């Protein structure tokens, strides 16, 4: 079967590290063009204008958008208007309203829209979800700490309005939480720590309501020194589950379960396989639950000012 042609829009760190290698190994896709103001992809036509790329390549069925969330709506709207299927890097947009608008546009145009959550594809997330089903959860804790200087070096947009700050990585945790918890939760309170010279928070403490009385909380920090900590722990009457390394490692009552792999390994190839399946079936997938928690945190959160942040 011939490979479907896809264009990559926004050639930054995540595209270079994950999207391009995943597409190169894919049995479904051929990377046929790229759009970027600053970088080029070897071996394919490169453009600085989205409209120019769309006009030059009517054979490209799908556009994968990897730029920061604030400008993404206009690019997605243009692709949908041109009859192309659209794949959105997380978070799917700068606001909930614009993603709902894209969902409606895609539905009316008869094209696929896929709001991806790569952390849900981590090796042990599905196993964790299955284990938690039917368990009596007493305490559920998320600890998500990393160094923004490592993952977004000198990228000021993450601290600008719409950049989401700590919720850029923290939404990865929330995507796993909303996938594996058997019952829906909602935010009841938050403390958001804003650097004195920045517009988005660098740390957050979150508390949630759980319908069966479990204590659910999250601690997130983007100014963390040392090794990254991407852990989720569920203390249940039947035992203790712990996901480590962003869902790549699973422990049950302290015993590591088979199938562990590194953070991000296998996640993006699975996203592109899922996109191929969605396009083939004519379906869309737009789950905004992780983004709802972020919106609620920014609504309910108590703001605390902390020291200025410098790169």
PDB file of C-alpha atoms in Angstrom:
ATOM      1  CA  UNK A   1       0.000   0.000   0.000  1.00  0.00           C
ATOM      2  CA  UNK A   2       1.308   3.459  -0.914  1.00  0.00           C
ATOM      3  CA  UNK A   3       2.376   5.693   1.946  1.00  0.00           C
ATOM      4  CA  UNK A   4       0.172   8.668   2.748  1.00  0.00           C
ATOM      5  CA  UNK A   5       1.869  12.037   2.298  1.00  0.00           C
ATOM      6  CA  UNK A   6       2.175  14.325   5.302  1.00  0.00           C
ATOM      7  CA  UNK A   7       3.592  17.799   5.925  1.00  0.00           C
ATOM      8  CA  UNK A   8       5.288  18.895   9.139  1.00  0.00           C
ATOM      9  CA  UNK A   9       4.646  22.485  10.219  1.00  0.00           C
ATOM     10  CA  UNK A  10       6.931  23.917  12.911  1.00  0.00           C
ATOM     11  CA  UNK A  11      10.399  22.405  12.915  1.00  0.00           C
ATOM     12  CA  UNK A  12      11.589  22.956  16.473  1.00  0.00           C
ATOM     13  CA  UNK A  13      13.063  20.716  19.154  1.00  0.00           C
ATOM     14  CA  UNK A  14      10.143  18.303  19.494  1.00  0.00           C
ATOM     15  CA  UNK A  15       9.823  17.951  15.722  1.00  0.00           C
ATOM     16  CA  UNK A  16      13.527  17.255  15.331  1.00  0.00           C
ATOM     17  CA  UNK A  17      13.731  14.902  18.319  1.00  0.00           C
ATOM     18  CA  UNK A  18      10.472  12.981  17.846  1.00  0.00           C
ATOM     19  CA  UNK A  19       8.291  13.739  14.837  1.00  0.00           C
ATOM     20  CA  UNK A  20      10.887  13.501  12.065  1.00  0.00           C
ATOM     21  CA  UNK A  21      12.482  10.228  13.316  1.00  0.00           C
ATOM     22  CA  UNK A  22       9.027   8.701  13.872  1.00  0.00           C
ATOM     23  CA  UNK A  23       7.887   9.580  10.362  1.00  0.00           C
ATOM     24  CA  UNK A  24      11.140   8.251   8.885  1.00  0.00           C
ATOM     25  CA  UNK A  25      10.417   4.818  10.379  1.00  0.00           C
ATOM     26  CA  UNK A  26       6.664   4.820   9.737  1.00  0.00           C
ATOM     27  CA  UNK A  27       4.941   2.213   7.585  1.00  0.00           C
ATOM     28  CA  UNK A  28       2.048   4.641   7.059  1.00  0.00           C
ATOM     29  CA  UNK A  29       3.529   8.025   6.214  1.00  0.00           C
ATOM     30  CA  UNK A  30       5.902   9.780   3.843  1.00  0.00           C
ATOM     31  CA  UNK A  31       7.135  13.172   5.014  1.00  0.00           C
ATOM     32  CA  UNK A  32       6.590  15.199   1.837  1.00  0.00           C
ATOM     33  CA  UNK A  33       7.119  18.838   2.915  1.00  0.00           C
ATOM     34  CA  UNK A  34       7.985  21.046   5.879  1.00  0.00           C
ATOM     35  CA  UNK A  35       7.101  24.575   6.938  1.00  0.00           C
ATOM     36  CA  UNK A  36       9.317  26.540   9.305  1.00  0.00           C
ATOM     37  CA  UNK A  37      10.606  30.068   9.700  1.00  0.00           C
ATOM     38  CA  UNK A  38      13.928  28.954  11.151  1.00  0.00           C
ATOM     39  CA  UNK A  39      14.791  25.358  10.184  1.00  0.00           C
ATOM     40  CA  UNK A  40      14.737  23.025   7.202  1.00  0.00           C
ATOM     41  CA  UNK A  41      14.242  19.287   6.877  1.00  0.00           C
ATOM     42  CA  UNK A  42      16.660  17.512   4.582  1.00  0.00           C
ATOM     43  CA  UNK A  43      15.279  15.661   1.603  1.00  0.00           C
ATOM     44  CA  UNK A  44      11.893  17.399   1.307  1.00  0.00           C
ATOM     45  CA  UNK A  45      10.655  20.758  -0.035  1.00  0.00           C
ATOM     46  CA  UNK A  46      10.789  23.425   2.667  1.00  0.00           C
ATOM     47  CA  UNK A  47       8.588  26.494   2.923  1.00  0.00           C
ATOM     48  CA  UNK A  48       8.299  29.518   5.171  1.00  0.00           C
ATOM     49  CA  UNK A  49       4.612  29.985   4.314  1.00  0.00           C
ATOM     50  CA  UNK A  50       1.838  27.537   5.139  1.00  0.00           C
ATOM     51  CA  UNK A  51      -0.306  28.830   2.278  1.00  0.00           C
ATOM     52  CA  UNK A  52       2.545  28.363  -0.185  1.00  0.00           C
ATOM     53  CA  UNK A  53       3.031  24.755   0.926  1.00  0.00           C
ATOM     54  CA  UNK A  54      -0.684  23.973   0.691  1.00  0.00           C
ATOM     55  CA  UNK A  55      -0.885  25.472  -2.772  1.00  0.00           C
ATOM     56  CA  UNK A  56       2.192  23.605  -3.996  1.00  0.00           C
ATOM     57  CA  UNK A  57       1.189  20.184  -2.656  1.00  0.00           C
ATOM     58  CA  UNK A  58      -2.435  19.174  -3.280  1.00  0.00           C
ATOM     59  CA  UNK A  59      -1.273  15.551  -2.901  1.00  0.00           C
ATOM     60  CA  UNK A  60      -0.475  16.035   0.810  1.00  0.00           C
ATOM     61  CA  UNK A  61      -3.415  14.681   2.820  1.00  0.00           C
ATOM     62  CA  UNK A  62      -2.329  15.490   6.355  1.00  0.00           C
ATOM     63  CA  UNK A  63      -0.692  18.399   8.159  1.00  0.00           C
ATOM     64  CA  UNK A  64       1.028  17.784  11.501  1.00  0.00           C
ATOM     65  CA  UNK A  65       1.289  21.004  13.514  1.00  0.00           C
ATOM     66  CA  UNK A  66       4.215  21.265  15.932  1.00  0.00           C
ATOM     67  CA  UNK A  67       4.545  25.014  16.501  1.00  0.00           C
ATOM     68  CA  UNK A  68       3.738  26.671  19.875  1.00  0.00           C
ATOM     69  CA  UNK A  69       0.034  26.737  20.733  1.00  0.00           C
ATOM     70  CA  UNK A  70      -0.709  30.455  20.254  1.00  0.00           C
ATOM     71  CA  UNK A  71      -0.300  30.616  16.442  1.00  0.00           C
ATOM     72  CA  UNK A  72      -1.596  27.100  15.852  1.00  0.00           C
ATOM     73  CA  UNK A  73      -5.274  27.912  15.327  1.00  0.00           C
ATOM     74  CA  UNK A  74      -4.744  29.877  12.112  1.00  0.00           C
ATOM     75  CA  UNK A  75      -2.527  27.152  10.652  1.00  0.00           C
ATOM     76  CA  UNK A  76      -5.047  24.448  11.540  1.00  0.00           C
ATOM     77  CA  UNK A  77      -7.930  26.502  10.175  1.00  0.00           C
ATOM     78  CA  UNK A  78      -6.083  27.020   6.885  1.00  0.00           C
ATOM     79  CA  UNK A  79      -5.295  23.311   6.562  1.00  0.00           C
ATOM     80  CA  UNK A  80      -8.894  22.298   7.256  1.00  0.00           C
ATOM     81  CA  UNK A  81     -10.168  24.892   4.772  1.00  0.00           C
ATOM     82  CA  UNK A  82      -7.847  23.299   2.193  1.00  0.00           C
ATOM     83  CA  UNK A  83      -9.397  19.893   2.868  1.00  0.00           C
ATOM     84  CA  UNK A  84      -6.437  18.456   4.779  1.00  0.00           C
ATOM     85  CA  UNK A  85      -6.559  16.287   7.889  1.00  0.00           C
ATOM     86  CA  UNK A  86      -4.863  17.865  10.907  1.00  0.00           C
ATOM     87  CA  UNK A  87      -2.781  16.428  13.728  1.00  0.00           C
ATOM     88  CA  UNK A  88      -2.161  18.697  16.734  1.00  0.00           C
ATOM     89  CA  UNK A  89       0.834  18.498  19.063  1.00  0.00           C
ATOM     90  CA  UNK A  90      -0.077  18.885  22.712  1.00  0.00           C
ATOM     91  CA  UNK A  91      -1.591  21.064  24.057  1.00  0.00           C
ATOM     92  CA  UNK A  92      -3.990  21.189  21.115  1.00  0.00           C
ATOM     93  CA  UNK A  93      -4.390  24.968  21.286  1.00  0.00           C
ATOM     94  CA  UNK A  94      -3.933  28.085  23.350  1.00  0.00           C
ATOM     95  CA  UNK A  95      -7.575  28.053  24.502  1.00  0.00           C
ATOM     96  CA  UNK A  96     -10.403  25.578  24.788  1.00  0.00           C
ATOM     97  CA  UNK A  97     -12.666  27.734  22.630  1.00  0.00           C
ATOM     98  CA  UNK A  98     -10.356  27.652  19.642  1.00  0.00           C
ATOM     99  CA  UNK A  99     -10.017  23.868  19.784  1.00  0.00           C
ATOM    100  CA  UNK A 100     -13.792  23.490  19.965  1.00  0.00           C
ATOM    101  CA  UNK A 101     -13.954  25.770  16.921  1.00  0.00           C
ATOM    102  CA  UNK A 102     -11.426  23.601  15.058  1.00  0.00           C
ATOM    103  CA  UNK A 103     -13.423  20.502  15.950  1.00  0.00           C
ATOM    104  CA  UNK A 104     -16.527  22.045  14.410  1.00  0.00           C
ATOM    105  CA  UNK A 105     -14.628  23.172  11.301  1.00  0.00           C
ATOM    106  CA  UNK A 106     -13.150  19.704  10.805  1.00  0.00           C
ATOM    107  CA  UNK A 107     -16.531  18.059  11.241  1.00  0.00           C
ATOM    108  CA  UNK A 108     -18.145  20.389   8.695  1.00  0.00           C
ATOM    109  CA  UNK A 109     -15.268  19.840   6.238  1.00  0.00           C
ATOM    110  CA  UNK A 110     -15.345  16.063   6.647  1.00  0.00           C
ATOM    111  CA  UNK A 111     -11.685  15.828   7.671  1.00  0.00           C
ATOM    112  CA  UNK A 112      -9.931  14.214  10.632  1.00  0.00           C
ATOM    113  CA  UNK A 113      -8.768  16.270  13.607  1.00  0.00           C
ATOM    114  CA  UNK A 114      -6.515  14.499  16.122  1.00  0.00           C
ATOM    115  CA  UNK A 115      -5.589  16.214  19.381  1.00  0.00           C
ATOM    116  CA  UNK A 116      -2.615  14.120  20.462  1.00  0.00           C
ATOM    117  CA  UNK A 117      -1.445  13.334  23.999  1.00  0.00           C
ATOM    118  CA  UNK A 118       1.884  11.583  23.598  1.00  0.00           C
ATOM    119  CA  UNK A 119       2.262  10.617  27.274  1.00  0.00           C
ATOM    120  CA  UNK A 120      -0.848   8.434  27.034  1.00  0.00           C
ATOM    121  CA  UNK A 121       1.164   6.258  24.656  1.00  0.00           C
ATOM    122  CA  UNK A 122       3.917   5.583  27.215  1.00  0.00           C
ATOM    123  CA  UNK A 123       4.680   1.883  27.590  1.00  0.00           C
ATOM    124  CA  UNK A 124       2.903   1.200  30.890  1.00  0.00           C
ATOM    125  CA  UNK A 125      -0.063   3.567  30.808  1.00  0.00           C
ATOM    126  CA  UNK A 126      -2.507   1.003  29.422  1.00  0.00           C
ATOM    127  CA  UNK A 127      -1.399  -1.591  31.983  1.00  0.00           C
ATOM    128  CA  UNK A 128      -1.785   0.931  34.800  1.00  0.00           C
ATOM    129  CA  UNK A 129      -5.277   1.800  33.588  1.00  0.00           C
ATOM    130  CA  UNK A 130      -6.295  -1.859  33.568  1.00  0.00           C
ATOM    131  CA  UNK A 131      -4.866  -2.475  37.061  1.00  0.00           C
ATOM    132  CA  UNK A 132      -6.703   0.512  38.572  1.00  0.00           C
ATOM    133  CA  UNK A 133     -10.074  -0.541  37.190  1.00  0.00           C
ATOM    134  CA  UNK A 134     -12.289  -1.545  40.114  1.00  0.00           C
ATOM    135  CA  UNK A 135      -9.683  -0.685  42.757  1.00  0.00           C
ATOM    136  CA  UNK A 136     -10.572   1.342  45.874  1.00  0.00           C
ATOM    137  CA  UNK A 137      -8.234   4.335  45.563  1.00  0.00           C
ATOM    138  CA  UNK A 138      -7.369   6.081  48.827  1.00  0.00           C
ATOM    139  CA  UNK A 139      -4.626   8.473  47.710  1.00  0.00           C
ATOM    140  CA  UNK A 140      -3.513   9.511  44.237  1.00  0.00           C
ATOM    141  CA  UNK A 141      -0.440  11.721  43.887  1.00  0.00           C
ATOM    142  CA  UNK A 142       1.262  13.258  40.861  1.00  0.00           C
ATOM    143  CA  UNK A 143       4.851  14.530  41.114  1.00  0.00           C
ATOM    144  CA  UNK A 144       6.057  16.198  37.913  1.00  0.00           C
ATOM    145  CA  UNK A 145       9.350  18.070  38.169  1.00  0.00           C
ATOM    146  CA  UNK A 146      11.850  18.986  35.475  1.00  0.00           C
ATOM    147  CA  UNK A 147      14.114  21.819  34.307  1.00  0.00           C
ATOM    148  CA  UNK A 148      12.673  24.130  31.658  1.00  0.00           C
ATOM    149  CA  UNK A 149      16.241  25.041  30.670  1.00  0.00           C
ATOM    150  CA  UNK A 150      16.749  21.463  29.494  1.00  0.00           C
ATOM    151  CA  UNK A 151      13.498  20.968  27.590  1.00  0.00           C
ATOM    152  CA  UNK A 152      12.841  24.500  26.269  1.00  0.00           C
ATOM    153  CA  UNK A 153      16.237  26.255  26.249  1.00  0.00           C
ATOM    154  CA  UNK A 154      15.842  30.027  25.793  1.00  0.00           C
ATOM    155  CA  UNK A 155      12.303  29.600  24.456  1.00  0.00           C
ATOM    156  CA  UNK A 156      10.648  32.641  25.981  1.00  0.00           C
ATOM    157  CA  UNK A 157       7.279  31.784  24.439  1.00  0.00           C
ATOM    158  CA  UNK A 158       6.635  29.233  27.205  1.00  0.00           C
ATOM    159  CA  UNK A 159       6.469  32.105  29.701  1.00  0.00           C
ATOM    160  CA  UNK A 160       4.377  34.370  27.500  1.00  0.00           C
ATOM    161  CA  UNK A 161       0.545  34.450  27.550  1.00  0.00           C
ATOM    162  CA  UNK A 162      -0.683  31.220  25.993  1.00  0.00           C
ATOM    163  CA  UNK A 163       2.633  29.444  26.608  1.00  0.00           C
ATOM    164  CA  UNK A 164       1.164  27.736  29.717  1.00  0.00           C
ATOM    165  CA  UNK A 165       4.377  27.707  31.757  1.00  0.00           C
ATOM    166  CA  UNK A 166       4.542  24.664  34.042  1.00  0.00           C
ATOM    167  CA  UNK A 167       1.419  23.304  32.384  1.00  0.00           C
ATOM    168  CA  UNK A 168       3.324  22.749  29.143  1.00  0.00           C
ATOM    169  CA  UNK A 169       4.902  19.646  30.746  1.00  0.00           C
ATOM    170  CA  UNK A 170       2.291  19.300  33.477  1.00  0.00           C
ATOM    171  CA  UNK A 171      -0.449  18.646  30.951  1.00  0.00           C
ATOM    172  CA  UNK A 172       1.434  15.447  30.082  1.00  0.00           C
ATOM    173  CA  UNK A 173       0.769  14.238  33.618  1.00  0.00           C
ATOM    174  CA  UNK A 174      -2.856  15.322  33.401  1.00  0.00           C
ATOM    175  CA  UNK A 175      -3.247  13.422  30.126  1.00  0.00           C
ATOM    176  CA  UNK A 176      -2.152  10.227  31.888  1.00  0.00           C
ATOM    177  CA  UNK A 177      -4.331  10.942  34.933  1.00  0.00           C
ATOM    178  CA  UNK A 178      -7.452  11.436  32.830  1.00  0.00           C
ATOM    179  CA  UNK A 179      -6.652   8.235  30.944  1.00  0.00           C
ATOM    180  CA  UNK A 180      -6.020   5.866  33.850  1.00  0.00           C
ATOM    181  CA  UNK A 181      -8.379   7.036  36.602  1.00  0.00           C
ATOM    182  CA  UNK A 182     -11.601   5.008  36.517  1.00  0.00           C
ATOM    183  CA  UNK A 183     -13.660   7.969  37.799  1.00  0.00           C
ATOM    184  CA  UNK A 184     -13.708  11.602  36.631  1.00  0.00           C
ATOM    185  CA  UNK A 185     -12.148  14.206  38.909  1.00  0.00           C
ATOM    186  CA  UNK A 186     -12.253  17.988  38.948  1.00  0.00           C
ATOM    187  CA  UNK A 187     -10.072  20.684  40.419  1.00  0.00           C
ATOM    188  CA  UNK A 188     -10.985  22.214  43.782  1.00  0.00           C
ATOM    189  CA  UNK A 189      -7.989  24.483  44.376  1.00  0.00           C
ATOM    190  CA  UNK A 190      -4.538  25.439  43.170  1.00  0.00           C
ATOM    191  CA  UNK A 191      -1.504  27.488  44.111  1.00  0.00           C
ATOM    192  CA  UNK A 192       0.303  28.880  41.073  1.00  0.00           C
ATOM    193  CA  UNK A 193       3.814  30.275  41.432  1.00  0.00           C
ATOM    194  CA  UNK A 194       4.677  33.017  38.959  1.00  0.00           C
ATOM    195  CA  UNK A 195       8.226  34.332  38.560  1.00  0.00           C
ATOM    196  CA  UNK A 196       8.314  38.085  39.142  1.00  0.00           C
ATOM    197  CA  UNK A 197       9.354  38.699  35.523  1.00  0.00           C
ATOM    198  CA  UNK A 198       7.143  36.143  33.734  1.00  0.00           C
ATOM    199  CA  UNK A 199       3.496  35.841  32.681  1.00  0.00           C
ATOM    200  CA  UNK A 200       2.932  32.110  33.218  1.00  0.00           C
ATOM    201  CA  UNK A 201       3.536  29.943  36.309  1.00  0.00           C
ATOM    202  CA  UNK A 202       6.733  27.999  36.866  1.00  0.00           C
ATOM    203  CA  UNK A 203       5.251  25.721  39.552  1.00  0.00           C
ATOM    204  CA  UNK A 204       1.806  24.570  40.648  1.00  0.00           C
ATOM    205  CA  UNK A 205       0.185  22.631  43.495  1.00  0.00           C
ATOM    206  CA  UNK A 206      -3.218  21.194  42.596  1.00  0.00           C
ATOM    207  CA  UNK A 207      -6.007  19.563  44.605  1.00  0.00           C
ATOM    208  CA  UNK A 208      -8.896  17.612  43.096  1.00  0.00           C
ATOM    209  CA  UNK A 209     -12.318  16.274  44.046  1.00  0.00           C
ATOM    210  CA  UNK A 210     -12.683  12.495  43.737  1.00  0.00           C
ATOM    211  CA  UNK A 211     -16.202  11.015  43.737  1.00  0.00           C
ATOM    212  CA  UNK A 212     -15.279   8.242  46.205  1.00  0.00           C
ATOM    213  CA  UNK A 213     -13.336  10.395  48.644  1.00  0.00           C
ATOM    214  CA  UNK A 214      -9.757   9.695  47.556  1.00  0.00           C
ATOM    215  CA  UNK A 215      -7.177  12.402  48.198  1.00  0.00           C
ATOM    216  CA  UNK A 216      -5.965  13.499  44.761  1.00  0.00           C
ATOM    217  CA  UNK A 217      -3.182  16.056  44.353  1.00  0.00           C
ATOM    218  CA  UNK A 218      -0.399  17.127  42.018  1.00  0.00           C
ATOM    219  CA  UNK A 219       2.870  18.947  42.598  1.00  0.00           C
ATOM    220  CA  UNK A 220       4.539  20.394  39.502  1.00  0.00           C
ATOM    221  CA  UNK A 221       7.807  22.326  39.228  1.00  0.00           C
ATOM    222  CA  UNK A 222       9.616  23.588  36.133  1.00  0.00           C
ATOM    223  CA  UNK A 223      12.653  24.954  37.986  1.00  0.00           C
ATOM    224  CA  UNK A 224      13.827  21.581  39.282  1.00  0.00           C
ATOM    225  CA  UNK A 225      17.509  20.684  39.513  1.00  0.00           C
ATOM    226  CA  UNK A 226      18.688  17.109  39.111  1.00  0.00           C
ATOM    227  CA  UNK A 227      17.018  14.209  37.354  1.00  0.00           C
ATOM    228  CA  UNK A 228      13.520  14.634  35.940  1.00  0.00           C
ATOM    229  CA  UNK A 229      10.737  13.295  38.157  1.00  0.00           C
ATOM    230  CA  UNK A 230       7.624  12.157  36.292  1.00  0.00           C
ATOM    231  CA  UNK A 231       5.801   9.969  38.825  1.00  0.00           C
ATOM    232  CA  UNK A 232       2.184   9.041  39.520  1.00  0.00           C
ATOM    233  CA  UNK A 233       1.306   6.968  42.595  1.00  0.00           C
ATOM    234  CA  UNK A 234      -2.033   5.407  43.486  1.00  0.00           C
ATOM    235  CA  UNK A 235      -2.423   4.001  46.997  1.00  0.00           C
ATOM    236  CA  UNK A 236      -5.353   1.575  46.977  1.00  0.00           C
ATOM    237  CA  UNK A 237      -6.815  -0.838  49.500  1.00  0.00           C
ATOM    238  CA  UNK A 238      -5.623  -3.620  47.191  1.00  0.00           C
ATOM    239  CA  UNK A 239      -2.045  -2.355  46.807  1.00  0.00           C
ATOM    240  CA  UNK A 240       0.154   0.465  45.553  1.00  0.00           C
ATOM    241  CA  UNK A 241       0.655   1.358  41.893  1.00  0.00           C
ATOM    242  CA  UNK A 242       3.454   3.678  40.799  1.00  0.00           C
ATOM    243  CA  UNK A 243       4.188   4.945  37.316  1.00  0.00           C
ATOM    244  CA  UNK A 244       7.683   6.376  36.854  1.00  0.00           C
ATOM    245  CA  UNK A 245       9.544   8.008  33.959  1.00  0.00           C
ATOM    246  CA  UNK A 246       6.392   9.499  32.523  1.00  0.00           C
ATOM    247  CA  UNK A 247       4.600   6.182  32.263  1.00  0.00           C
ATOM    248  CA  UNK A 248       7.520   4.149  30.948  1.00  0.00           C
ATOM    249  CA  UNK A 249       8.027   2.169  34.163  1.00  0.00           C
ATOM    250  CA  UNK A 250       5.342   0.530  36.329  1.00  0.00           C
ATOM    251  CA  UNK A 251       5.705  -0.801  39.860  1.00  0.00           C
ATOM    252  CA  UNK A 252       3.032  -2.739  41.748  1.00  0.00           C
ATOM    253  CA  UNK A 253       3.713  -2.956  45.484  1.00  0.00           C
ATOM    254  CA  UNK A 254       7.319  -2.003  44.740  1.00  0.00           C
ATOM    255  CA  UNK A 255       7.911  -4.699  42.114  1.00  0.00           C
ATOM    256  CA  UNK A 256       8.775  -3.471  38.629  1.00  0.00           C
ATOM    257  CA  UNK A 257       6.497  -4.916  35.980  1.00  0.00           C
ATOM    258  CA  UNK A 258       7.754  -6.219  32.613  1.00  0.00           C
ATOM    259  CA  UNK A 259       7.660  -4.005  29.561  1.00  0.00           C
ATOM    260  CA  UNK A 260       9.466  -0.890  30.822  1.00  0.00           C
ATOM    261  CA  UNK A 261      10.991   1.450  28.245  1.00  0.00           C
ATOM    262  CA  UNK A 262      12.439   4.940  28.343  1.00  0.00           C
ATOM    263  CA  UNK A 263      10.531   8.196  28.409  1.00  0.00           C
ATOM    264  CA  UNK A 264       9.107   9.081  24.952  1.00  0.00           C
ATOM    265  CA  UNK A 265      10.321   5.794  23.414  1.00  0.00           C
ATOM    266  CA  UNK A 266       7.547   4.524  21.185  1.00  0.00           C
ATOM    267  CA  UNK A 267       5.114   7.325  21.979  1.00  0.00           C
ATOM    268  CA  UNK A 268       5.295   9.338  18.774  1.00  0.00           C
ATOM    269  CA  UNK A 269       5.352   6.327  16.428  1.00  0.00           C
ATOM    270  CA  UNK A 270       2.102   5.226  18.075  1.00  0.00           C
ATOM    271  CA  UNK A 271       0.572   8.682  17.598  1.00  0.00           C
ATOM    272  CA  UNK A 272       1.285   8.523  13.880  1.00  0.00           C
ATOM    273  CA  UNK A 273      -0.093   4.987  13.666  1.00  0.00           C
ATOM    274  CA  UNK A 274      -3.247   6.222  15.403  1.00  0.00           C
ATOM    275  CA  UNK A 275      -3.502   9.139  12.981  1.00  0.00           C
ATOM    276  CA  UNK A 276      -3.330   6.743  10.043  1.00  0.00           C
ATOM    277  CA  UNK A 277      -6.151   4.672  11.553  1.00  0.00           C
ATOM    278  CA  UNK A 278      -8.302   7.758  12.182  1.00  0.00           C
ATOM    279  CA  UNK A 279      -7.865   9.026   8.618  1.00  0.00           C
ATOM    280  CA  UNK A 280      -8.658   5.581   7.205  1.00  0.00           C
ATOM    281  CA  UNK A 281     -11.858   5.345   9.230  1.00  0.00           C
ATOM    282  CA  UNK A 282     -12.906   8.963   8.718  1.00  0.00           C
ATOM    283  CA  UNK A 283     -12.933   9.619  12.459  1.00  0.00           C
ATOM    284  CA  UNK A 284     -11.591  12.372  14.711  1.00  0.00           C
ATOM    285  CA  UNK A 285     -10.311  12.279  18.292  1.00  0.00           C
ATOM    286  CA  UNK A 286     -10.398  15.450  20.375  1.00  0.00           C
ATOM    287  CA  UNK A 287     -10.243  14.738  24.106  1.00  0.00           C
ATOM    288  CA  UNK A 288      -9.878  18.019  25.978  1.00  0.00           C
ATOM    289  CA  UNK A 289     -10.038  16.716  29.556  1.00  0.00           C
ATOM    290  CA  UNK A 290      -6.351  17.448  30.310  1.00  0.00           C
ATOM    291  CA  UNK A 291      -6.766  20.992  29.046  1.00  0.00           C
ATOM    292  CA  UNK A 292      -9.919  21.467  31.122  1.00  0.00           C
ATOM    293  CA  UNK A 293      -7.896  20.878  34.293  1.00  0.00           C
ATOM    294  CA  UNK A 294      -5.355  23.493  33.196  1.00  0.00           C
ATOM    295  CA  UNK A 295      -8.130  25.987  32.480  1.00  0.00           C
ATOM    296  CA  UNK A 296      -9.663  25.297  35.890  1.00  0.00           C
ATOM    297  CA  UNK A 297      -6.282  25.796  37.583  1.00  0.00           C
ATOM    298  CA  UNK A 298      -5.832  29.158  35.915  1.00  0.00           C
ATOM    299  CA  UNK A 299      -9.376  30.090  37.031  1.00  0.00           C
ATOM    300  CA  UNK A 300      -9.234  28.846  40.643  1.00  0.00           C
ATOM    301  CA  UNK A 301      -5.526  29.176  41.295  1.00  0.00           C
ATOM    302  CA  UNK A 302      -4.164  31.482  43.967  1.00  0.00           C
ATOM    303  CA  UNK A 303      -1.229  33.405  42.520  1.00  0.00           C
ATOM    304  CA  UNK A 304       2.055  33.544  44.423  1.00  0.00           C
ATOM    305  CA  UNK A 305       5.003  35.600  43.196  1.00  0.00           C
ATOM    306  CA  UNK A 306       8.412  33.932  43.355  1.00  0.00           C
ATOM    307  CA  UNK A 307      11.921  34.962  42.340  1.00  0.00           C
ATOM    308  CA  UNK A 308      12.516  36.161  38.804  1.00  0.00           C
ATOM    309  CA  UNK A 309      13.437  33.465  36.315  1.00  0.00           C
ATOM    310  CA  UNK A 310      16.463  33.806  34.051  1.00  0.00           C
ATOM    311  CA  UNK A 311      17.820  31.392  31.513  1.00  0.00           C
TER     312      UNK A 311
END
